[in-house]
Amino acid sequence: MCKEVSLVEAIESGCDFHSTCASLMFPEEWERLGGEKNPKGKPKDKTLLKLRGDSKSVSFGLFYGKSNIGLGDTLGIPSTTKDLIEKYPEEYKEYMNEYEDLYVEFIDFTNLGRDTQRSKLDFIKREHAEKRFLGEVVTADDLITRFFTVFPNIKRTLAECANTGVNTRRIRTLDPIGRVRFFPKAMHVPEEVGGKEEMNNGEEGSIRRKSQNTPIQGSAASMTKYAMCILNKYIEDNDLDHKIKFCLPIHDELIYIAREDFAEEGLKLVIDKMEEAGKFILGSGLLKAEGAISDHWEK
């Protein structure tokens, strides 16, 4: 949906999505540890596997509207520069004492010489970004910045969705169905103080996160529902309801019960129709479905 060329090409080549993200987000570490240039699966090396896991947490987190604080909690790392300072107070004091002249130069140039807490945070943020202050410690902000630098089309698309939601109080899914989610109006300010509608920072942040998430989650839901519809029609049109029946949807998974002598054919039917639904929603056949046959309930 974001038309991120590097990732589309990786999917077209049969590469593993999350390993590809990791290889592009951490190219030096990935190459130094022997990671494949075009990874087809999960790496075996534990450090490479961790990089893949971090990349997965970032991509899923951002797509689902997670903030830097939520991502930091998920990964067990400092979320922001402030968290970094609070976690390493002694290192912070030592660094500020040692580089006091550099800090004075910084605030003279950026903040008209004002020594404030904000100035200190901005200074340490710059020093950390340049890997002079605790450069080996990764924050959630670092990962988000790196992800959006590597994948600018994703950043642009998410920003456009967020702005649309805030400005119009509604967001559409990006698929042909175009389902709409509306956001309630903020409380109106009394007429005696202007009578304007105001949106506080918390409300705006919530709408931004939901507006980034809805087009993705909503399109995925449309895909699953469309697959159920075309499967049901095919089963009815071909008089197959005595051989295979719909049982249960679980997020993006569809469970059918089939006669044993029809199981293989039924599995192929379900996979084909799910991929047809993916092509309809996304406009391409890149998204593949996976399936399995079992004679008992599985987790």
PDB file of C-alpha atoms in Angstrom:
ATOM      1  CA  MET A   1       0.000   0.000   0.000  1.00  0.00           C
ATOM      2  CA  CYS A   2       2.897   2.375   0.733  1.00  0.00           C
ATOM      3  CA  LYS A   3       4.687   1.349  -2.480  1.00  0.00           C
ATOM      4  CA  GLU A   4       8.011   1.015  -0.652  1.00  0.00           C
ATOM      5  CA  VAL A   5      10.149  -0.156  -3.567  1.00  0.00           C
ATOM      6  CA  SER A   6      12.828  -2.021  -1.592  1.00  0.00           C
ATOM      7  CA  LEU A   7      10.234  -4.100   0.268  1.00  0.00           C
ATOM      8  CA  VAL A   8       8.050  -4.760  -2.776  1.00  0.00           C
ATOM      9  CA  GLU A   9      11.093  -6.041  -4.667  1.00  0.00           C
ATOM     10  CA  ALA A  10      12.034  -8.234  -1.698  1.00  0.00           C
ATOM     11  CA  ILE A  11       8.542  -9.768  -1.576  1.00  0.00           C
ATOM     12  CA  GLU A  12       8.614 -10.310  -5.356  1.00  0.00           C
ATOM     13  CA  SER A  13      11.931 -12.146  -4.925  1.00  0.00           C
ATOM     14  CA  GLY A  14      10.535 -14.416  -2.212  1.00  0.00           C
ATOM     15  CA  CYS A  15      12.560 -12.834   0.603  1.00  0.00           C
ATOM     16  CA  ASP A  16      11.540 -12.961   4.234  1.00  0.00           C
ATOM     17  CA  PHE A  17       9.859  -9.640   5.041  1.00  0.00           C
ATOM     18  CA  HIS A  18      11.171  -9.093   8.570  1.00  0.00           C
ATOM     19  CA  SER A  19      14.696 -10.328   7.795  1.00  0.00           C
ATOM     20  CA  THR A  20      14.776  -7.953   4.826  1.00  0.00           C
ATOM     21  CA  CYS A  21      13.686  -5.055   7.052  1.00  0.00           C
ATOM     22  CA  ALA A  22      16.439  -5.927   9.525  1.00  0.00           C
ATOM     23  CA  SER A  23      19.086  -6.185   6.801  1.00  0.00           C
ATOM     24  CA  LEU A  24      18.137  -2.714   5.537  1.00  0.00           C
ATOM     25  CA  MET A  25      17.792  -1.123   8.984  1.00  0.00           C
ATOM     26  CA  PHE A  26      21.063  -2.563  10.338  1.00  0.00           C
ATOM     27  CA  PRO A  27      23.173  -3.059   7.189  1.00  0.00           C
ATOM     28  CA  GLU A  28      26.608  -2.908   8.859  1.00  0.00           C
ATOM     29  CA  GLU A  29      25.745  -5.302  11.685  1.00  0.00           C
ATOM     30  CA  TRP A  30      23.873  -7.599   9.294  1.00  0.00           C
ATOM     31  CA  GLU A  31      26.825  -7.880   6.898  1.00  0.00           C
ATOM     32  CA  ARG A  32      29.437  -8.158   9.673  1.00  0.00           C
ATOM     33  CA  LEU A  33      27.574 -11.084  11.252  1.00  0.00           C
ATOM     34  CA  GLY A  34      27.256 -12.916   7.943  1.00  0.00           C
ATOM     35  CA  GLY A  35      23.600 -12.238   7.231  1.00  0.00           C
ATOM     36  CA  GLU A  36      22.342 -13.000   3.720  1.00  0.00           C
ATOM     37  CA  LYS A  37      22.036 -10.024   1.375  1.00  0.00           C
ATOM     38  CA  ASN A  38      18.615 -11.199   0.200  1.00  0.00           C
ATOM     39  CA  PRO A  39      17.409 -13.321   3.148  1.00  0.00           C
ATOM     40  CA  LYS A  40      14.876 -15.996   2.243  1.00  0.00           C
ATOM     41  CA  GLY A  41      14.087 -16.969   5.831  1.00  0.00           C
ATOM     42  CA  LYS A  42      14.942 -16.437   9.480  1.00  0.00           C
ATOM     43  CA  PRO A  43      18.674 -16.229  10.285  1.00  0.00           C
ATOM     44  CA  LYS A  44      20.208 -18.865  12.579  1.00  0.00           C
ATOM     45  CA  ASP A  45      22.640 -16.517  14.330  1.00  0.00           C
ATOM     46  CA  LYS A  46      21.148 -15.314  17.642  1.00  0.00           C
ATOM     47  CA  THR A  47      22.266 -11.705  17.178  1.00  0.00           C
ATOM     48  CA  LEU A  48      20.849 -11.570  13.655  1.00  0.00           C
ATOM     49  CA  LEU A  49      17.644 -13.123  14.971  1.00  0.00           C
ATOM     50  CA  LYS A  50      17.439 -10.370  17.597  1.00  0.00           C
ATOM     51  CA  LEU A  51      17.897  -7.710  14.922  1.00  0.00           C
ATOM     52  CA  ARG A  52      15.051  -9.330  12.997  1.00  0.00           C
ATOM     53  CA  GLY A  53      12.910  -9.337  16.149  1.00  0.00           C
ATOM     54  CA  ASP A  54      13.637  -5.667  16.846  1.00  0.00           C
ATOM     55  CA  SER A  55      12.801  -4.780  13.250  1.00  0.00           C
ATOM     56  CA  LYS A  56       9.547  -6.737  13.473  1.00  0.00           C
ATOM     57  CA  SER A  57       8.575  -4.974  16.699  1.00  0.00           C
ATOM     58  CA  VAL A  58       9.228  -1.586  15.112  1.00  0.00           C
ATOM     59  CA  SER A  59       7.302  -2.250  11.892  1.00  0.00           C
ATOM     60  CA  PHE A  60       4.329  -3.896  13.604  1.00  0.00           C
ATOM     61  CA  GLY A  61       4.366  -1.283  16.356  1.00  0.00           C
ATOM     62  CA  LEU A  62       4.288   1.649  13.952  1.00  0.00           C
ATOM     63  CA  PHE A  63       1.626   0.053  11.748  1.00  0.00           C
ATOM     64  CA  TYR A  64      -0.532  -0.577  14.795  1.00  0.00           C
ATOM     65  CA  GLY A  65      -0.143   3.010  16.007  1.00  0.00           C
ATOM     66  CA  LYS A  66       2.278   2.318  18.847  1.00  0.00           C
ATOM     67  CA  SER A  67       4.203   5.278  20.281  1.00  0.00           C
ATOM     68  CA  ASN A  68       7.898   5.409  21.182  1.00  0.00           C
ATOM     69  CA  ILE A  69       6.921   4.751  24.805  1.00  0.00           C
ATOM     70  CA  GLY A  70       4.937   1.642  23.884  1.00  0.00           C
ATOM     71  CA  LEU A  71       7.735   0.379  21.659  1.00  0.00           C
ATOM     72  CA  GLY A  72      10.290   0.968  24.425  1.00  0.00           C
ATOM     73  CA  ASP A  73       8.161  -1.019  26.863  1.00  0.00           C
ATOM     74  CA  THR A  74       7.807  -3.859  24.347  1.00  0.00           C
ATOM     75  CA  LEU A  75      11.552  -4.124  23.724  1.00  0.00           C
ATOM     76  CA  GLY A  76      12.664  -3.287  27.257  1.00  0.00           C
ATOM     77  CA  ILE A  77      14.790  -0.323  26.124  1.00  0.00           C
ATOM     78  CA  PRO A  78      14.728   3.423  26.894  1.00  0.00           C
ATOM     79  CA  SER A  79      11.985   5.118  24.904  1.00  0.00           C
ATOM     80  CA  THR A  80      13.360   8.651  24.678  1.00  0.00           C
ATOM     81  CA  THR A  81      16.405  10.764  25.482  1.00  0.00           C
ATOM     82  CA  LYS A  82      14.812  11.558  28.842  1.00  0.00           C
ATOM     83  CA  ASP A  83      14.525   7.848  29.619  1.00  0.00           C
ATOM     84  CA  LEU A  84      18.150   7.384  28.572  1.00  0.00           C
ATOM     85  CA  ILE A  85      19.276  10.062  31.037  1.00  0.00           C
ATOM     86  CA  GLU A  86      17.153   8.612  33.832  1.00  0.00           C
ATOM     87  CA  LYS A  87      18.547   5.141  33.241  1.00  0.00           C
ATOM     88  CA  TYR A  88      22.172   6.299  33.167  1.00  0.00           C
ATOM     89  CA  PRO A  89      22.293   9.296  35.563  1.00  0.00           C
ATOM     90  CA  GLU A  90      25.985   8.969  36.480  1.00  0.00           C
ATOM     91  CA  GLU A  91      27.082   8.729  32.867  1.00  0.00           C
ATOM     92  CA  TYR A  92      24.934  11.785  32.104  1.00  0.00           C
ATOM     93  CA  LYS A  93      26.467  13.903  34.899  1.00  0.00           C
ATOM     94  CA  GLU A  94      29.961  12.866  33.914  1.00  0.00           C
ATOM     95  CA  TYR A  95      29.366  13.694  30.250  1.00  0.00           C
ATOM     96  CA  MET A  96      27.831  17.116  30.995  1.00  0.00           C
ATOM     97  CA  ASN A  97      30.769  18.000  33.256  1.00  0.00           C
ATOM     98  CA  GLU A  98      33.365  16.845  30.756  1.00  0.00           C
ATOM     99  CA  TYR A  99      31.770  18.598  27.785  1.00  0.00           C
ATOM    100  CA  GLU A 100      30.442  21.731  29.457  1.00  0.00           C
ATOM    101  CA  ASP A 101      32.111  23.969  26.859  1.00  0.00           C
ATOM    102  CA  LEU A 102      30.488  22.011  24.034  1.00  0.00           C
ATOM    103  CA  TYR A 103      27.093  22.373  25.717  1.00  0.00           C
ATOM    104  CA  VAL A 104      27.553  26.149  26.114  1.00  0.00           C
ATOM    105  CA  GLU A 105      28.431  26.359  22.422  1.00  0.00           C
ATOM    106  CA  PHE A 106      25.321  24.315  21.616  1.00  0.00           C
ATOM    107  CA  ILE A 107      22.885  26.529  23.525  1.00  0.00           C
ATOM    108  CA  ASP A 108      24.520  29.705  22.208  1.00  0.00           C
ATOM    109  CA  PHE A 109      23.863  28.480  18.685  1.00  0.00           C
ATOM    110  CA  THR A 110      20.456  26.841  19.110  1.00  0.00           C
ATOM    111  CA  ASN A 111      18.728  28.425  22.096  1.00  0.00           C
ATOM    112  CA  LEU A 112      20.086  31.960  22.475  1.00  0.00           C
ATOM    113  CA  GLY A 113      22.211  30.905  25.415  1.00  0.00           C
ATOM    114  CA  ARG A 114      19.276  29.741  27.556  1.00  0.00           C
ATOM    115  CA  ASP A 115      20.266  26.914  29.898  1.00  0.00           C
ATOM    116  CA  THR A 116      17.021  24.963  30.308  1.00  0.00           C
ATOM    117  CA  GLN A 117      16.058  21.352  30.828  1.00  0.00           C
ATOM    118  CA  ARG A 118      14.847  21.303  27.234  1.00  0.00           C
ATOM    119  CA  SER A 119      18.260  22.531  26.085  1.00  0.00           C
ATOM    120  CA  LYS A 120      19.992  19.742  27.998  1.00  0.00           C
ATOM    121  CA  LEU A 121      17.653  17.140  26.484  1.00  0.00           C
ATOM    122  CA  ASP A 122      18.237  18.491  22.968  1.00  0.00           C
ATOM    123  CA  PHE A 123      21.989  18.513  23.515  1.00  0.00           C
ATOM    124  CA  ILE A 124      22.109  14.929  24.779  1.00  0.00           C
ATOM    125  CA  LYS A 125      19.792  13.844  21.975  1.00  0.00           C
ATOM    126  CA  ARG A 126      22.237  15.243  19.435  1.00  0.00           C
ATOM    127  CA  GLU A 127      25.246  13.728  21.195  1.00  0.00           C
ATOM    128  CA  HIS A 128      23.534  10.349  21.400  1.00  0.00           C
ATOM    129  CA  ALA A 129      22.529  10.485  17.731  1.00  0.00           C
ATOM    130  CA  GLU A 130      26.158  11.210  16.844  1.00  0.00           C
ATOM    131  CA  LYS A 131      27.121   8.224  19.064  1.00  0.00           C
ATOM    132  CA  ARG A 132      29.237  10.332  21.396  1.00  0.00           C
ATOM    133  CA  PHE A 133      26.996   9.795  24.433  1.00  0.00           C
ATOM    134  CA  LEU A 134      26.092   6.138  25.066  1.00  0.00           C
ATOM    135  CA  GLY A 135      26.108   5.440  21.358  1.00  0.00           C
ATOM    136  CA  GLU A 136      25.935   1.706  21.996  1.00  0.00           C
ATOM    137  CA  VAL A 137      22.574   2.036  23.796  1.00  0.00           C
ATOM    138  CA  VAL A 138      19.565   1.941  21.460  1.00  0.00           C
ATOM    139  CA  THR A 139      16.372   3.836  22.279  1.00  0.00           C
ATOM    140  CA  ALA A 140      12.928   3.402  20.760  1.00  0.00           C
ATOM    141  CA  ASP A 141      13.322   6.836  19.165  1.00  0.00           C
ATOM    142  CA  ASP A 142      16.548   5.617  17.522  1.00  0.00           C
ATOM    143  CA  LEU A 143      14.768   2.615  16.003  1.00  0.00           C
ATOM    144  CA  ILE A 144      11.819   4.662  14.766  1.00  0.00           C
ATOM    145  CA  THR A 145      14.128   7.253  13.189  1.00  0.00           C
ATOM    146  CA  ARG A 146      16.161   4.511  11.525  1.00  0.00           C
ATOM    147  CA  PHE A 147      13.035   2.734  10.224  1.00  0.00           C
ATOM    148  CA  PHE A 148      11.565   5.894   8.693  1.00  0.00           C
ATOM    149  CA  THR A 149      14.929   6.881   7.192  1.00  0.00           C
ATOM    150  CA  VAL A 150      15.215   3.516   5.445  1.00  0.00           C
ATOM    151  CA  PHE A 151      11.537   3.385   4.437  1.00  0.00           C
ATOM    152  CA  PRO A 152      10.491   6.962   3.531  1.00  0.00           C
ATOM    153  CA  ASN A 153       7.349   5.917   1.620  1.00  0.00           C
ATOM    154  CA  ILE A 154       5.993   4.209   4.728  1.00  0.00           C
ATOM    155  CA  LYS A 155       6.693   7.363   6.736  1.00  0.00           C
ATOM    156  CA  ARG A 156       4.940   9.497   4.105  1.00  0.00           C
ATOM    157  CA  THR A 157       1.878   7.235   3.900  1.00  0.00           C
ATOM    158  CA  LEU A 158       1.436   7.003   7.671  1.00  0.00           C
ATOM    159  CA  ALA A 159       1.855  10.785   8.008  1.00  0.00           C
ATOM    160  CA  GLU A 160      -0.728  11.408   5.280  1.00  0.00           C
ATOM    161  CA  CYS A 161      -3.210   9.073   6.980  1.00  0.00           C
ATOM    162  CA  ALA A 162      -2.610  10.730  10.361  1.00  0.00           C
ATOM    163  CA  ASN A 163      -3.094  14.233   8.955  1.00  0.00           C
ATOM    164  CA  THR A 164      -6.247  13.203   7.098  1.00  0.00           C
ATOM    165  CA  GLY A 165      -7.759  11.783  10.280  1.00  0.00           C
ATOM    166  CA  VAL A 166      -6.970  14.902  12.320  1.00  0.00           C
ATOM    167  CA  ASN A 167      -8.118  17.386   9.648  1.00  0.00           C
ATOM    168  CA  THR A 168     -11.294  15.634   8.448  1.00  0.00           C
ATOM    169  CA  ARG A 169     -12.243  13.522  11.495  1.00  0.00           C
ATOM    170  CA  ARG A 170     -12.487  10.456   9.290  1.00  0.00           C
ATOM    171  CA  ILE A 171     -10.213   7.931   7.604  1.00  0.00           C
ATOM    172  CA  ARG A 172     -10.831   5.437   4.802  1.00  0.00           C
ATOM    173  CA  THR A 173      -9.259   2.069   4.244  1.00  0.00           C
ATOM    174  CA  LEU A 174      -6.878   2.097   1.285  1.00  0.00           C
ATOM    175  CA  ASP A 175      -8.617  -0.795  -0.494  1.00  0.00           C
ATOM    176  CA  PRO A 176     -11.294  -0.671  -3.233  1.00  0.00           C
ATOM    177  CA  ILE A 177     -14.040  -1.050  -0.610  1.00  0.00           C
ATOM    178  CA  GLY A 178     -12.985   2.152   1.131  1.00  0.00           C
ATOM    179  CA  ARG A 179     -14.691   1.631   4.480  1.00  0.00           C
ATOM    180  CA  VAL A 180     -14.826   4.792   6.594  1.00  0.00           C
ATOM    181  CA  ARG A 181     -14.042   5.259  10.275  1.00  0.00           C
ATOM    182  CA  PHE A 182     -15.338   8.460  11.875  1.00  0.00           C
ATOM    183  CA  PHE A 183     -13.815  10.166  14.906  1.00  0.00           C
ATOM    184  CA  PRO A 184     -16.142  12.003  17.294  1.00  0.00           C
ATOM    185  CA  LYS A 185     -15.977  15.771  17.520  1.00  0.00           C
ATOM    186  CA  ALA A 186     -14.183  17.373  20.417  1.00  0.00           C
ATOM    187  CA  MET A 187     -16.181  19.197  23.030  1.00  0.00           C
ATOM    188  CA  HIS A 188     -17.093  22.739  21.971  1.00  0.00           C
ATOM    189  CA  VAL A 189     -15.762  25.686  23.873  1.00  0.00           C
ATOM    190  CA  PRO A 190     -18.609  27.854  25.287  1.00  0.00           C
ATOM    191  CA  GLU A 191     -19.599  30.797  23.098  1.00  0.00           C
ATOM    192  CA  GLU A 192     -18.660  33.313  25.779  1.00  0.00           C
ATOM    193  CA  VAL A 193     -15.004  32.302  25.370  1.00  0.00           C
ATOM    194  CA  GLY A 194     -14.940  32.083  21.609  1.00  0.00           C
ATOM    195  CA  GLY A 195     -17.187  29.164  20.713  1.00  0.00           C
ATOM    196  CA  LYS A 196     -14.435  27.295  18.880  1.00  0.00           C
ATOM    197  CA  GLU A 197     -13.812  23.592  18.784  1.00  0.00           C
ATOM    198  CA  GLU A 198     -10.484  22.644  20.283  1.00  0.00           C
ATOM    199  CA  MET A 199      -8.520  19.417  20.149  1.00  0.00           C
ATOM    200  CA  ASN A 200      -6.124  18.700  22.976  1.00  0.00           C
ATOM    201  CA  ASN A 201      -2.809  16.946  22.430  1.00  0.00           C
ATOM    202  CA  GLY A 202      -4.047  13.644  23.855  1.00  0.00           C
ATOM    203  CA  GLU A 203      -7.055  13.551  21.550  1.00  0.00           C
ATOM    204  CA  GLU A 204      -4.994  14.507  18.504  1.00  0.00           C
ATOM    205  CA  GLY A 205      -2.406  11.827  19.300  1.00  0.00           C
ATOM    206  CA  SER A 206      -5.132   9.206  19.638  1.00  0.00           C
ATOM    207  CA  ILE A 207      -6.694  10.158  16.291  1.00  0.00           C
ATOM    208  CA  ARG A 208      -3.281  10.125  14.603  1.00  0.00           C
ATOM    209  CA  ARG A 209      -2.509   6.615  15.860  1.00  0.00           C
ATOM    210  CA  LYS A 210      -5.955   5.296  14.890  1.00  0.00           C
ATOM    211  CA  SER A 211      -5.730   6.951  11.473  1.00  0.00           C
ATOM    212  CA  GLN A 212      -2.420   5.210  10.814  1.00  0.00           C
ATOM    213  CA  ASN A 213      -3.731   1.876  12.000  1.00  0.00           C
ATOM    214  CA  THR A 214      -7.233   1.794  10.494  1.00  0.00           C
ATOM    215  CA  PRO A 215      -6.259   1.719   6.780  1.00  0.00           C
ATOM    216  CA  ILE A 216      -4.036  -1.309   7.457  1.00  0.00           C
ATOM    217  CA  GLN A 217      -6.200  -3.221   9.932  1.00  0.00           C
ATOM    218  CA  GLY A 218      -9.371  -2.270   8.064  1.00  0.00           C
ATOM    219  CA  SER A 219      -8.019  -3.413   4.704  1.00  0.00           C
ATOM    220  CA  ALA A 220      -6.876  -6.691   6.258  1.00  0.00           C
ATOM    221  CA  ALA A 221     -10.381  -7.193   7.697  1.00  0.00           C
ATOM    222  CA  SER A 222     -11.904  -6.409   4.284  1.00  0.00           C
ATOM    223  CA  MET A 223      -9.616  -9.006   2.726  1.00  0.00           C
ATOM    224  CA  THR A 224     -10.702 -11.715   5.152  1.00  0.00           C
ATOM    225  CA  LYS A 225     -14.402 -10.870   4.789  1.00  0.00           C
ATOM    226  CA  TYR A 226     -14.173 -10.785   1.000  1.00  0.00           C
ATOM    227  CA  ALA A 227     -12.469 -14.189   1.017  1.00  0.00           C
ATOM    228  CA  MET A 228     -15.314 -15.588   3.141  1.00  0.00           C
ATOM    229  CA  CYS A 229     -17.873 -14.212   0.684  1.00  0.00           C
ATOM    230  CA  ILE A 230     -16.300 -15.571  -2.493  1.00  0.00           C
ATOM    231  CA  LEU A 231     -15.635 -18.939  -0.815  1.00  0.00           C
ATOM    232  CA  ASN A 232     -19.240 -19.173   0.306  1.00  0.00           C
ATOM    233  CA  LYS A 233     -20.478 -18.318  -3.196  1.00  0.00           C
ATOM    234  CA  TYR A 234     -18.162 -20.867  -4.812  1.00  0.00           C
ATOM    235  CA  ILE A 235     -19.294 -23.603  -2.412  1.00  0.00           C
ATOM    236  CA  GLU A 236     -22.956 -22.799  -3.072  1.00  0.00           C
ATOM    237  CA  ASP A 237     -22.569 -22.481  -6.855  1.00  0.00           C
ATOM    238  CA  ASN A 238     -20.741 -25.817  -7.073  1.00  0.00           C
ATOM    239  CA  ASP A 239     -22.936 -27.703  -4.608  1.00  0.00           C
ATOM    240  CA  LEU A 240     -20.035 -28.464  -2.254  1.00  0.00           C
ATOM    241  CA  ASP A 241     -21.714 -27.743   1.078  1.00  0.00           C
ATOM    242  CA  HIS A 242     -21.914 -31.478   1.824  1.00  0.00           C
ATOM    243  CA  LYS A 243     -18.119 -31.692   1.430  1.00  0.00           C
ATOM    244  CA  ILE A 244     -16.809 -28.525   3.061  1.00  0.00           C
ATOM    245  CA  LYS A 245     -18.297 -26.063   5.547  1.00  0.00           C
ATOM    246  CA  PHE A 246     -17.144 -22.783   7.015  1.00  0.00           C
ATOM    247  CA  CYS A 247     -16.279 -23.069  10.690  1.00  0.00           C
ATOM    248  CA  LEU A 248     -14.478 -20.096  12.206  1.00  0.00           C
ATOM    249  CA  PRO A 249     -12.559 -16.894  11.363  1.00  0.00           C
ATOM    250  CA  ILE A 250      -9.581 -15.958  13.579  1.00  0.00           C
ATOM    251  CA  HIS A 251      -8.130 -12.585  12.548  1.00  0.00           C
ATOM    252  CA  ASP A 252      -6.655 -13.346   9.093  1.00  0.00           C
ATOM    253  CA  GLU A 253      -7.202 -17.104   9.370  1.00  0.00           C
ATOM    254  CA  LEU A 254     -10.195 -19.048   8.028  1.00  0.00           C
ATOM    255  CA  ILE A 255     -10.983 -22.488   9.386  1.00  0.00           C
ATOM    256  CA  TYR A 256     -13.105 -24.905   7.352  1.00  0.00           C
ATOM    257  CA  ILE A 257     -14.299 -28.412   8.143  1.00  0.00           C
ATOM    258  CA  ALA A 258     -14.055 -30.809   5.217  1.00  0.00           C
ATOM    259  CA  ARG A 259     -14.788 -34.445   4.498  1.00  0.00           C
ATOM    260  CA  GLU A 260     -11.592 -36.460   4.634  1.00  0.00           C
ATOM    261  CA  ASP A 261     -11.795 -37.417   0.953  1.00  0.00           C
ATOM    262  CA  PHE A 262     -12.136 -33.701   0.052  1.00  0.00           C
ATOM    263  CA  ALA A 263      -9.528 -32.262   2.431  1.00  0.00           C
ATOM    264  CA  GLU A 264      -6.718 -31.776  -0.103  1.00  0.00           C
ATOM    265  CA  GLU A 265      -8.998 -30.249  -2.715  1.00  0.00           C
ATOM    266  CA  GLY A 266     -10.709 -28.137  -0.062  1.00  0.00           C
ATOM    267  CA  LEU A 267      -7.403 -26.756   1.201  1.00  0.00           C
ATOM    268  CA  LYS A 268      -6.383 -25.728  -2.309  1.00  0.00           C
ATOM    269  CA  LEU A 269      -9.782 -24.080  -2.800  1.00  0.00           C
ATOM    270  CA  VAL A 270      -9.485 -22.033   0.410  1.00  0.00           C
ATOM    271  CA  ILE A 271      -5.911 -20.933  -0.376  1.00  0.00           C
ATOM    272  CA  ASP A 272      -6.830 -19.950  -3.956  1.00  0.00           C
ATOM    273  CA  LYS A 273      -9.799 -17.861  -2.853  1.00  0.00           C
ATOM    274  CA  MET A 274      -7.863 -16.170  -0.043  1.00  0.00           C
ATOM    275  CA  GLU A 275      -5.164 -15.170  -2.523  1.00  0.00           C
ATOM    276  CA  GLU A 276      -7.870 -13.953  -4.912  1.00  0.00           C
ATOM    277  CA  ALA A 277      -9.183 -11.757  -2.104  1.00  0.00           C
ATOM    278  CA  GLY A 278      -5.669 -10.453  -1.468  1.00  0.00           C
ATOM    279  CA  LYS A 279      -5.292  -9.538  -5.129  1.00  0.00           C
ATOM    280  CA  PHE A 280      -8.630  -7.723  -5.118  1.00  0.00           C
ATOM    281  CA  ILE A 281      -7.846  -5.685  -2.001  1.00  0.00           C
ATOM    282  CA  LEU A 282      -4.175  -4.929  -2.709  1.00  0.00           C
ATOM    283  CA  GLY A 283      -4.216  -4.785  -6.494  1.00  0.00           C
ATOM    284  CA  SER A 284      -1.430  -7.357  -6.811  1.00  0.00           C
ATOM    285  CA  GLY A 285      -0.889 -11.063  -6.296  1.00  0.00           C
ATOM    286  CA  LEU A 286       2.127 -10.633  -4.014  1.00  0.00           C
ATOM    287  CA  LEU A 287       0.357 -11.662  -0.816  1.00  0.00           C
ATOM    288  CA  LYS A 288       0.329 -15.447  -0.484  1.00  0.00           C
ATOM    289  CA  ALA A 289      -1.828 -17.582   1.781  1.00  0.00           C
ATOM    290  CA  GLU A 290      -0.637 -20.559   3.792  1.00  0.00           C
ATOM    291  CA  GLY A 291      -2.741 -23.513   4.846  1.00  0.00           C
ATOM    292  CA  ALA A 292      -2.657 -26.875   6.548  1.00  0.00           C
ATOM    293  CA  ILE A 293      -4.840 -29.910   7.181  1.00  0.00           C
ATOM    294  CA  SER A 294      -5.368 -31.337  10.629  1.00  0.00           C
ATOM    295  CA  ASP A 295      -7.693 -33.977  12.091  1.00  0.00           C
ATOM    296  CA  HIS A 296      -7.922 -32.184  15.462  1.00  0.00           C
ATOM    297  CA  TRP A 297      -8.043 -28.708  16.964  1.00  0.00           C
ATOM    298  CA  GLU A 298      -4.658 -27.022  17.174  1.00  0.00           C
ATOM    299  CA  LYS A 299      -3.427 -23.927  18.957  1.00  0.00           C
TER     300      LYS A 299
END
